[in-house]
C-alpha positions as MATLAB code, in Angstrom:
seq = 'MPAAKKAVKPSPISQLQGVLLVLDNRSGRPTAEMLANVREMVGDALSVMQEPDPVKQRIGFVLLAIQQSTQVAIKEVRGKRLTRVTVIDQPLYHWALEEIHALAGAA';
ca = [
      24.421  -27.640  -26.896;
      21.527  -27.414  -24.397;
      19.003  -24.627  -24.800;
      19.665  -21.655  -22.535;
      17.127  -21.277  -19.763;
      15.322  -17.979  -19.667;
      15.675  -16.200  -16.324;
      12.363  -15.830  -14.531;
      11.961  -12.302  -13.232;
      10.024  -12.104   -9.969;
       6.895   -9.957   -9.944;
       7.081   -6.454   -8.456;
       4.834   -7.592   -5.616;
       7.133  -10.474   -4.685;
      10.140   -8.147   -4.886;
       8.511   -5.667   -2.470;
       7.527   -8.514   -0.152;
      11.162   -9.639   -0.241;
      12.259   -6.167    0.867;
       9.921   -6.420    3.856;
      11.384   -9.817    4.771;
      14.927   -8.454    4.594;
      13.979   -5.487    6.785;
      12.441   -7.820    9.367;
      15.405  -10.229    9.505;
      18.365   -7.898    9.127;
      20.940   -7.576   11.880;
      22.850   -4.347   12.449;
      19.908   -2.235   11.348;
      20.060    1.416   10.360;
      17.886    3.831   12.335;
      14.467    2.663   13.443;
      12.871    5.745   11.905;
      14.335    4.993    8.477;
      13.146    1.396    8.646;
       9.671    2.506    9.686;
       9.522    4.902    6.737;
      10.671    2.224    4.286;
       8.217   -0.271    5.752;
       5.333    2.197    5.387;
       6.257    3.053    1.791;
       6.602   -0.587    0.763;
       3.363   -1.496    2.515;
       1.540    1.330    0.716;
       2.994    0.279   -2.638;
       1.991   -3.336   -2.051;
      -1.582   -2.442   -1.192;
      -1.882   -0.284   -4.316;
      -0.324   -2.925   -6.563;
      -2.705   -5.586   -5.269;
      -5.807   -3.499   -6.043;
      -7.766   -5.433   -8.702;
      -9.544   -2.378  -10.171;
      -7.128   -0.667  -12.603;
      -8.677    2.789  -12.108;
      -8.406    2.536   -8.310;
      -4.847    1.250   -8.718;
      -3.943    4.222  -10.914;
      -5.501    6.641   -8.414;
      -3.556    4.948   -5.618;
      -0.260    5.390   -7.469;
      -1.042    9.058   -8.101;
      -1.815    9.624   -4.419;
       1.398    7.871   -3.388;
       3.324   10.036   -5.851;
       1.805   13.218   -4.393;
       2.612   12.032   -0.876;
       6.217   11.131   -1.735;
       6.887   14.281   -3.763;
       5.713   16.793   -1.150;
       6.332   17.751    2.460;
       3.586   19.247    4.592;
       4.376   21.443    7.594;
       1.559   22.673    9.825;
       2.086   25.274   12.511;
       0.020   27.738   14.451;
       0.837   31.447   14.316;
      -1.190   33.927   16.374;
      -4.006   31.444   16.747;
      -4.244   30.682   13.028;
      -3.318   27.342   11.525;
      -0.841   27.679    8.674;
      -0.128   24.858    6.257;
       2.941   24.956    4.058;
       3.362   22.400    1.281;
       6.831   22.087   -0.243;
       7.454   20.108   -3.421;
      10.601   18.030   -2.858;
      10.516   15.960   -6.070;
       9.480   18.119   -9.039;
       9.409   15.413  -11.764;
       7.302   13.041   -9.662;
       4.962   15.845   -8.601;
       4.477   16.993  -12.201;
       3.793   13.425  -13.340;
       1.132   13.061  -10.627;
      -0.563   16.314  -11.660;
      -0.605   15.195  -15.301;
      -2.198   11.907  -14.208;
      -4.824   13.774  -12.158;
      -5.754   15.864  -15.178;
      -5.881   12.761  -17.384;
      -8.142   10.982  -14.874;
     -10.391   14.041  -14.582;
     -10.651   14.277  -18.369;
     -11.604   10.607  -18.640;
     -14.544   11.012  -16.222;
];
């Protein structure tokens, strides 16, 4: 009986790059706005994953988590600028805050 070949799992970077290729070559696309959002998120993730410095990479992931877990609305009322931040993904937001505190404690 021949030895079973072990499946080679592609790296996360190559998987994300594959997503970008599919988005570029897909026919019958969903909305352009959705594709633009996915493209931006994947591009951000790729740039963070390719960062050689592990501390900068960790900081990048934390910043992406904060960005993805919150919504920011800015409006002007009676000449004053009001900023409202809404947490839309509690577990991700809490993880990011824990990471911020861990990074601050390590400094």
